[in-house]
Amino acid sequence: MDQSVAIQETLAEGESCTIAVECVSLLNDVRDSKLIGLVRQNKEHALFIYSHRRMAITGEDVTLGQIIPISYDFSVVEVSSPDELAVVGADTRVRVTFLEEELELKLPFGSHTRLFLSEVNRAWSDVCQQYPKEEPKFDWLTKYRKVSKGARSLRKSIGATTVKMSQMKKAERAHTANSSALKKEDESARGDALQSQEKVKGEVKDDLIRNSQPVLSNKAQMLGMPQFGLRDNLIKCELLKNEDAYTYIENYSFFLGTYNVNGQTPKESLSPWLASTASPPDFYLIGFQELDLSKEAFLFNDTPKEPEWMLAVYKGLHPDAKYALVKLVRLVGIMLLFYVKAEHAPHISEVEAETVGTGVMGRMGNKGAVSIRFQFHNSDICVVNSHLAAHTEEFERRNQDFKDICRRIQFRQEDPTLPPLTILKHNIVLWLGDLNYRISDLEVDHVKDLISKKDFETLHTYDQLKRQMDEEVVFVGFTEGEIDFQPTYKYDTGSDQWDTSEKCRVPAWCDRILWRGKSIKQLHYQSHMTLKTSDHKPVSSLLEIGIKVVNEESYKRTFEEIVRQIDRLENDCIPSVSLSEREFHFQDVKFMQHQARTVTVHNDGQVPCQFEFIQKLDEPAYCKPWLTANPAKGFLAQGASVDIDLEVFVNRHTAPELNAGLQQLEDILVLHLERGKDYFISITGSYLPSCFGSSLSALCLLREPIQDMPLESIRELSVKSNSPVIDSADKPQEIPKEIWMMVDHLFRYAKKQEDLFQQPGLRSEFEEIRDCLDTGCLDTLPGSNHSVAEALLLFLDALPEPVIPFSFYQQCLDCCSDSSHCRQIISMLPQCHKNVFNYLTAFLQELLRHSAYNRLDVNVVAPIFAGLLLRSPDKQDINEKRKVKEFFQHFLVQTSSDRDIHEKSPE
Amino acid sequence: MAKQYDVLFRLLLLGDSGVGKTCLLCRFTDNEFHPSHISTIGVDFKMKTLEIDGIKVRIQIWDTAGQERYQTITKQYYRRAQGIFLVYDITSERSFQHIMKWASDVDEYAPEKVQKILVGNKSDEQEKRQVATEQGDKLAKAYGMDFFETSAFTNHNITESFTRLAELVLQANKKDLDLLGGSLNDELNLADLEEQEGLCNVSDDTRKSCWC
């Protein structure tokens, strides 16, 4: 029975429970049985978790405990994943996560659980697809807050949402602050007079700056698919399906007996009844009714007659075998005993007993049933001993009793997460007892006449049970053997005489034995007239039942084959993709110039997959800083493809080590599939060295353009430039020729250029200038004045060690207000750094003489160059920037000593 | 049936490119052989279930790229392995010589308790043999490993070698199983157990992704 009905009764209008499942909540090793339902309201879903009584039928049987909204932060994942080991038929363990709360549940084996989980997963997938443009609000859960223990969870949810929103605002504020800082810097650089124009230029410059820093962007939606292990379910289903392959039928004899003893004590041997078979039965299942009619038995379910009759039964069993008592169960006067041949005991398992009363008020034990279920070899067997409602005209009441018994007797399973097992769920059901069905529509004399003639066939047509079964009102699917014995009720106690009381009851077959299941043959069905203790006669049935016995060898083979098939299925479901290429070579990579290639990833596996480039051990990112993959992660449906752009871009951060030969353009990307394979993508490139990103000292030693030099020479010079001893043969130039070329160009052509250093150049022209400097192919630098100016700035920015080395940074800041002290520091710089500094400041002073034309002044020039020549090894704050500017301004004012340097400037 | 421990082991196939690691794996898990095979560029895995001494053992077999340029990356998979196959090709003296390098890397990067066996594959190509059986046997003894000559082509010694390594891993970890079996009557993932014991160099908590 689907228990969602019980949950539905607790819900408000417009809300529906799609599906419900019983589970065990695992919390600090405490197991708590729960009922969990997937509840829907419009397009929103939530999990409602209830405490519940044994079997939830109405809303009163469940108590709401916790509510977990299915939102973006919700997840339900398998705790034991398929690639981990699991026991055959084991339950599905899932972890439900919502924000910081975590709940571990154990769901029972079966298709119902799989259906439940797939519904939950679908609900969550819908939320993910809507995210972030649309997010559920869960207003409809508010009314449950008061009655629900999950109110705290909801408050946390609301709090978390608030936190998230405030975090977004903080992020926005931070972004705004960054923009403001940039704008302030730009404005202060240009002065107030050019404010509106400067804003436009600033934006353009921001774009340039942004272009030089590759930004990782991942817009792919991560639709993670929670995986629910199917392994155990598959194994169990396949074993059931292939049961015939490893089981065979072996017949066992079952002696079923029923005796209403009318509250009497044993007075005679029961052997004529119990030992009436030629050979000893394998099983005895003996049922008694009206064991004790006293009010003590009724009120306290206690009676001294139980051990008396138990002993009588034991003495009456077949003498040719040794029997073990497996189980005894009693409800007031209804008792069932289960004996088995001792040799069969080891093959009996999962023995459970249950009782149900259908008497007074439909619940008391004066009528009802007791039942034992067990597994013998591979067959499940359930035996019911029932005492149904009395009196001839109450046959419909008896029918109802039968239905109540079938519905209400539920056996607890060994695994508490499995639902209780009902009677009719068993392979074999054996039903015996005082069913109290009478013979109706015949006068007593006519009945007795038919009995005396032994015309039981005719008499049977008036039997109520036969008629009700023919109408399929009761005992549907059950079989009863042919009755060839006289009615078993009612006799004068102690005799074989029909009831001689004034009531003079019509004889009836009240005591019956029926069965349901395959491979069952009845060997005898009889009453035992010699026993006179009661007003009923005992009845017995000897059944030969075919039991499914496991052939261990066949089982092993079947199991292994099933496991092999499931392994194969599992391996087929390992995510897998194909790549268009595995190796990428980037030819002639240049400084500040993008190169891009595309790799197409195609999901040719049998399942959707999540892919992600993952970092390698001991590396800070999944790839080298000069490389990006976009998108770096994503989701691929089965059969889908995605193009991933692989982009190489060498900037000022990565150029120095490449120029010096300390790094190569080499990397291996690891493309990882969630729960799947890893793919290696090899990236190689040839990098063309550039003066950009080379050190001043190395460049001073280069007499030829850098790309005309063999790589080994460049590396030697890089090493040599660090040593204090320099051979006379390799006397360095005073300044790098590249700086000279750019400054000379600007000196010749750009002294009067309006807005020099304030307008960005063209990227394509920069590339030409870079190539010209690196290859020396032209005598004159190409491009506009602004492009050459920007190239100079980029060059200074790309120096691995700035013109004023990092080690001097703090000193410069400390004495920024003392002009003579500043000059003293410059005098202590390494020679080539000092030369470059003096050369640049002389040039800038010359530019300032033409302010009328180029509109440069100290306040414009100082911030631009100060930040490049005097760089912090760490991030600069505003205060430091101010000091840096103040330091540099001293050198833009011409002094008598600077005049000499100026006169030496090349014309 | 009585309750049995159910465990997961990770086995790793190592060896030069072209010795037949992927073919061994395909033969063992799918009972298939593919004559012309593209080099593995990355790390693949397949699952297989065995029963050893009444214990259900699930093994996750990782097949690695053997090319030299990938060895820095594949070393990172060693630390999560409980068993390692060192595979060479009997028709390639060079691949046999490289076993010493592979073994040295295993000693450096794999857990101390890792179990190893030496496998000489392509035993069906006797006419091209360059490495005598005695050489393999001698090297295995020197390293204290079991030794199998196998053929993925003819399915010779495939189940035997894989089962043997699984047995060795099971024996090496039996104490842990018995210890846990006494207190935990649930399924046991030995790989997770080893992680908890700190056998991994890097904790998963510090990583965004897991290798397997």
PDB file of N, CA and C in Angstrom, chain A residues 314-369:
ATOM      1  N   TYR A 314       3.250 -32.928  21.707  1.00  0.00           N
ATOM      2  CA  TYR A 314       4.596 -33.483  21.587  1.00  0.00           C
ATOM      3  C   TYR A 314       4.561 -35.001  21.725  1.00  0.00           C
ATOM      4  N   LYS A 315       3.735 -35.462  22.665  1.00  0.00           N
ATOM      5  CA  LYS A 315       3.649 -36.905  22.873  1.00  0.00           C
ATOM      6  C   LYS A 315       2.988 -37.597  21.706  1.00  0.00           C
ATOM      7  N   GLY A 316       2.125 -36.855  20.987  1.00  0.00           N
ATOM      8  CA  GLY A 316       1.361 -37.475  19.924  1.00  0.00           C
ATOM      9  C   GLY A 316       2.043 -37.476  18.580  1.00  0.00           C
ATOM     10  N   LEU A 317       3.210 -36.794  18.460  1.00  0.00           N
ATOM     11  CA  LEU A 317       3.885 -36.733  17.165  1.00  0.00           C
ATOM     12  C   LEU A 317       4.328 -38.131  16.746  1.00  0.00           C
ATOM     13  N   HIS A 318       4.609 -38.238  15.459  1.00  0.00           N
ATOM     14  CA  HIS A 318       4.957 -39.543  14.912  1.00  0.00           C
ATOM     15  C   HIS A 318       6.194 -40.096  15.622  1.00  0.00           C
ATOM     16  N   PRO A 319       6.125 -41.339  16.095  1.00  0.00           N
ATOM     17  CA  PRO A 319       7.230 -41.865  16.904  1.00  0.00           C
ATOM     18  C   PRO A 319       8.475 -42.204  16.103  1.00  0.00           C
ATOM     19  N   ASP A 320       8.382 -42.224  14.779  1.00  0.00           N
ATOM     20  CA  ASP A 320       9.525 -42.675  13.978  1.00  0.00           C
ATOM     21  C   ASP A 320      10.497 -41.559  13.628  1.00  0.00           C
ATOM     22  N   ALA A 321      10.295 -40.368  14.171  1.00  0.00           N
ATOM     23  CA  ALA A 321      11.222 -39.277  13.867  1.00  0.00           C
ATOM     24  C   ALA A 321      11.416 -38.418  15.100  1.00  0.00           C
ATOM     25  N   LYS A 322      12.509 -37.665  15.089  1.00  0.00           N
ATOM     26  CA  LYS A 322      12.806 -36.734  16.165  1.00  0.00           C
ATOM     27  C   LYS A 322      12.455 -35.329  15.681  1.00  0.00           C
ATOM     28  N   TYR A 323      11.649 -34.628  16.509  1.00  0.00           N
ATOM     29  CA  TYR A 323      11.154 -33.319  16.081  1.00  0.00           C
ATOM     30  C   TYR A 323      11.653 -32.215  17.000  1.00  0.00           C
ATOM     31  N   ALA A 324      11.837 -31.038  16.393  1.00  0.00           N
ATOM     32  CA  ALA A 324      12.227 -29.856  17.150  1.00  0.00           C
ATOM     33  C   ALA A 324      11.095 -28.839  17.073  1.00  0.00           C
ATOM     34  N   LEU A 325      10.805 -28.213  18.215  1.00  0.00           N
ATOM     35  CA  LEU A 325       9.808 -27.145  18.226  1.00  0.00           C
ATOM     36  C   LEU A 325      10.470 -25.869  17.720  1.00  0.00           C
ATOM     37  N   VAL A 326       9.945 -25.347  16.635  1.00  0.00           N
ATOM     38  CA  VAL A 326      10.519 -24.130  16.061  1.00  0.00           C
ATOM     39  C   VAL A 326       9.849 -22.898  16.650  1.00  0.00           C
ATOM     40  N   LYS A 327       8.513 -22.963  16.762  1.00  0.00           N
ATOM     41  CA  LYS A 327       7.810 -21.753  17.201  1.00  0.00           C
ATOM     42  C   LYS A 327       6.459 -22.125  17.769  1.00  0.00           C
ATOM     43  N   LEU A 328       6.027 -21.382  18.770  1.00  0.00           N
ATOM     44  CA  LEU A 328       4.684 -21.472  19.323  1.00  0.00           C
ATOM     45  C   LEU A 328       4.154 -20.055  19.406  1.00  0.00           C
ATOM     46  N   VAL A 329       2.932 -19.853  18.951  1.00  0.00           N
ATOM     47  CA  VAL A 329       2.338 -18.526  19.048  1.00  0.00           C
ATOM     48  C   VAL A 329       0.888 -18.692  19.460  1.00  0.00           C
ATOM     49  N   ARG A 330       0.427 -17.809  20.349  1.00  0.00           N
ATOM     50  CA  ARG A 330      -0.937 -17.942  20.861  1.00  0.00           C
ATOM     51  C   ARG A 330      -1.548 -16.571  21.066  1.00  0.00           C
ATOM     52  N   LEU A 331      -2.833 -16.485  20.781  1.00  0.00           N
ATOM     53  CA  LEU A 331      -3.617 -15.307  21.111  1.00  0.00           C
ATOM     54  C   LEU A 331      -4.870 -15.806  21.826  1.00  0.00           C
ATOM     55  N   VAL A 332      -4.968 -15.579  23.137  1.00  0.00           N
ATOM     56  CA  VAL A 332      -6.066 -16.068  23.975  1.00  0.00           C
ATOM     57  C   VAL A 332      -6.189 -17.575  23.741  1.00  0.00           C
ATOM     58  N   GLY A 333      -7.227 -18.016  23.055  1.00  0.00           N
ATOM     59  CA  GLY A 333      -7.430 -19.436  22.865  1.00  0.00           C
ATOM     60  C   GLY A 333      -6.985 -19.967  21.525  1.00  0.00           C
ATOM     61  N   ILE A 334      -6.390 -19.109  20.706  1.00  0.00           N
ATOM     62  CA  ILE A 334      -5.940 -19.529  19.379  1.00  0.00           C
ATOM     63  C   ILE A 334      -4.438 -19.768  19.450  1.00  0.00           C
ATOM     64  N   MET A 335      -4.021 -21.004  19.166  1.00  0.00           N
ATOM     65  CA  MET A 335      -2.606 -21.332  19.319  1.00  0.00           C
ATOM     66  C   MET A 335      -2.128 -22.119  18.114  1.00  0.00           C
ATOM     67  N   LEU A 336      -0.877 -21.849  17.731  1.00  0.00           N
ATOM     68  CA  LEU A 336      -0.280 -22.550  16.597  1.00  0.00           C
ATOM     69  C   LEU A 336       1.095 -23.044  17.017  1.00  0.00           C
ATOM     70  N   LEU A 337       1.353 -24.342  16.769  1.00  0.00           N
ATOM     71  CA  LEU A 337       2.660 -24.910  17.076  1.00  0.00           C
ATOM     72  C   LEU A 337       3.324 -25.369  15.786  1.00  0.00           C
ATOM     73  N   PHE A 338       4.624 -25.153  15.734  1.00  0.00           N
ATOM     74  CA  PHE A 338       5.408 -25.447  14.529  1.00  0.00           C
ATOM     75  C   PHE A 338       6.550 -26.375  14.929  1.00  0.00           C
ATOM     76  N   TYR A 339       6.453 -27.652  14.497  1.00  0.00           N
ATOM     77  CA  TYR A 339       7.508 -28.624  14.724  1.00  0.00           C
ATOM     78  C   TYR A 339       8.133 -29.001  13.388  1.00  0.00           C
ATOM     79  N   VAL A 340       9.411 -29.338  13.437  1.00  0.00           N
ATOM     80  CA  VAL A 340      10.078 -29.754  12.219  1.00  0.00           C
ATOM     81  C   VAL A 340      10.987 -30.926  12.549  1.00  0.00           C
ATOM     82  N   LYS A 341      11.176 -31.802  11.574  1.00  0.00           N
ATOM     83  CA  LYS A 341      12.172 -32.853  11.745  1.00  0.00           C
ATOM     84  C   LYS A 341      13.511 -32.213  12.047  1.00  0.00           C
ATOM     85  N   ALA A 342      14.202 -32.766  13.020  1.00  0.00           N
ATOM     86  CA  ALA A 342      15.431 -32.129  13.487  1.00  0.00           C
ATOM     87  C   ALA A 342      16.420 -31.897  12.350  1.00  0.00           C
ATOM     88  N   GLU A 343      16.448 -32.807  11.393  1.00  0.00           N
ATOM     89  CA  GLU A 343      17.455 -32.679  10.331  1.00  0.00           C
ATOM     90  C   GLU A 343      17.192 -31.501   9.410  1.00  0.00           C
ATOM     91  N   HIS A 344      15.960 -30.999   9.400  1.00  0.00           N
ATOM     92  CA  HIS A 344      15.624 -29.879   8.525  1.00  0.00           C
ATOM     93  C   HIS A 344      15.832 -28.525   9.193  1.00  0.00           C
ATOM     94  N   ALA A 345      16.019 -28.520  10.489  1.00  0.00           N
ATOM     95  CA  ALA A 345      16.084 -27.251  11.221  1.00  0.00           C
ATOM     96  C   ALA A 345      17.132 -26.286  10.671  1.00  0.00           C
ATOM     97  N   PRO A 346      18.331 -26.780  10.278  1.00  0.00           N
ATOM     98  CA  PRO A 346      19.333 -25.808   9.812  1.00  0.00           C
ATOM     99  C   PRO A 346      18.905 -25.024   8.578  1.00  0.00           C
ATOM    100  N   HIS A 347      17.922 -25.533   7.832  1.00  0.00           N
ATOM    101  CA  HIS A 347      17.526 -24.842   6.602  1.00  0.00           C
ATOM    102  C   HIS A 347      16.342 -23.910   6.800  1.00  0.00           C
ATOM    103  N   ILE A 348      15.950 -23.729   8.049  1.00  0.00           N
ATOM    104  CA  ILE A 348      14.837 -22.830   8.349  1.00  0.00           C
ATOM    105  C   ILE A 348      15.410 -21.512   8.832  1.00  0.00           C
ATOM    106  N   SER A 349      14.871 -20.419   8.312  1.00  0.00           N
ATOM    107  CA  SER A 349      15.368 -19.112   8.722  1.00  0.00           C
ATOM    108  C   SER A 349      14.235 -18.104   8.663  1.00  0.00           C
ATOM    109  N   GLU A 350      14.524 -16.926   9.174  1.00  0.00           N
ATOM    110  CA  GLU A 350      13.587 -15.808   9.128  1.00  0.00           C
ATOM    111  C   GLU A 350      12.228 -16.189   9.704  1.00  0.00           C
ATOM    112  N   VAL A 351      12.240 -16.825  10.868  1.00  0.00           N
ATOM    113  CA  VAL A 351      10.990 -17.223  11.510  1.00  0.00           C
ATOM    114  C   VAL A 351      10.400 -16.022  12.230  1.00  0.00           C
ATOM    115  N   GLU A 352       9.146 -15.738  11.926  1.00  0.00           N
ATOM    116  CA  GLU A 352       8.446 -14.642  12.604  1.00  0.00           C
ATOM    117  C   GLU A 352       7.040 -15.105  12.943  1.00  0.00           C
ATOM    118  N   ALA A 353       6.470 -14.547  13.990  1.00  0.00           N
ATOM    119  CA  ALA A 353       5.100 -14.865  14.383  1.00  0.00           C
ATOM    120  C   ALA A 353       4.329 -13.574  14.569  1.00  0.00           C
ATOM    121  N   GLU A 354       3.039 -13.655  14.316  1.00  0.00           N
ATOM    122  CA  GLU A 354       2.220 -12.457  14.468  1.00  0.00           C
ATOM    123  C   GLU A 354       0.801 -12.871  14.820  1.00  0.00           C
ATOM    124  N   THR A 355       0.070 -11.994  15.504  1.00  0.00           N
ATOM    125  CA  THR A 355      -1.303 -12.290  15.896  1.00  0.00           C
ATOM    126  C   THR A 355      -2.183 -11.098  15.588  1.00  0.00           C
ATOM    127  N   VAL A 356      -3.480 -11.373  15.431  1.00  0.00           N
ATOM    128  CA  VAL A 356      -4.426 -10.285  15.241  1.00  0.00           C
ATOM    129  C   VAL A 356      -5.777 -10.745  15.768  1.00  0.00           C
ATOM    130  N   GLY A 357      -6.462  -9.864  16.493  1.00  0.00           N
ATOM    131  CA  GLY A 357      -7.778 -10.196  17.029  1.00  0.00           C
ATOM    132  C   GLY A 357      -8.872  -9.576  16.186  1.00  0.00           C
ATOM    133  N   THR A 358      -9.935 -10.355  15.974  1.00  0.00           N
ATOM    134  CA  THR A 358     -11.071  -9.835  15.208  1.00  0.00           C
ATOM    135  C   THR A 358     -12.371 -10.043  15.981  1.00  0.00           C
ATOM    136  N   GLY A 359     -12.262 -10.237  17.280  1.00  0.00           N
ATOM    137  CA  GLY A 359     -13.431 -10.581  18.078  1.00  0.00           C
ATOM    138  C   GLY A 359     -14.208  -9.360  18.515  1.00  0.00           C
ATOM    139  N   VAL A 360     -14.395  -9.235  19.825  1.00  0.00           N
ATOM    140  CA  VAL A 360     -15.203  -8.145  20.366  1.00  0.00           C
ATOM    141  C   VAL A 360     -14.640  -6.811  19.887  1.00  0.00           C
ATOM    142  N   MET A 361     -15.521  -5.969  19.386  1.00  0.00           N
ATOM    143  CA  MET A 361     -15.148  -4.659  18.844  1.00  0.00           C
ATOM    144  C   MET A 361     -14.154  -4.766  17.702  1.00  0.00           C
ATOM    145  N   GLY A 362     -14.109  -5.913  17.077  1.00  0.00           N
ATOM    146  CA  GLY A 362     -13.234  -6.094  15.932  1.00  0.00           C
ATOM    147  C   GLY A 362     -11.767  -6.210  16.283  1.00  0.00           C
ATOM    148  N   ARG A 363     -11.449  -6.226  17.590  1.00  0.00           N
ATOM    149  CA  ARG A 363     -10.039  -6.196  17.978  1.00  0.00           C
ATOM    150  C   ARG A 363      -9.670  -7.263  18.994  1.00  0.00           C
ATOM    151  N   MET A 364     -10.638  -7.749  19.774  1.00  0.00           N
ATOM    152  CA  MET A 364     -10.280  -8.626  20.877  1.00  0.00           C
ATOM    153  C   MET A 364      -9.947 -10.015  20.382  1.00  0.00           C
ATOM    154  N   GLY A 365      -9.283 -10.798  21.260  1.00  0.00           N
ATOM    155  CA  GLY A 365      -8.686 -12.041  20.828  1.00  0.00           C
ATOM    156  C   GLY A 365      -9.559 -13.269  20.957  1.00  0.00           C
ATOM    157  N   ASN A 366     -10.833 -13.096  21.319  1.00  0.00           N
ATOM    158  CA  ASN A 366     -11.676 -14.291  21.367  1.00  0.00           C
ATOM    159  C   ASN A 366     -11.886 -14.873  19.973  1.00  0.00           C
ATOM    160  N   LYS A 367     -11.751 -14.051  18.973  1.00  0.00           N
ATOM    161  CA  LYS A 367     -11.681 -14.508  17.593  1.00  0.00           C
ATOM    162  C   LYS A 367     -10.469 -13.823  16.965  1.00  0.00           C
ATOM    163  N   GLY A 368     -10.007 -14.414  15.875  1.00  0.00           N
ATOM    164  CA  GLY A 368      -8.856 -13.789  15.219  1.00  0.00           C
ATOM    165  C   GLY A 368      -7.960 -14.843  14.612  1.00  0.00           C
ATOM    166  N   ALA A 369      -6.664 -14.529  14.585  1.00  0.00           N
ATOM    167  CA  ALA A 369      -5.727 -15.450  13.948  1.00  0.00           C
ATOM    168  C   ALA A 369      -4.344 -15.299  14.563  1.00  0.00           C
TER     169      ALA A 369
END
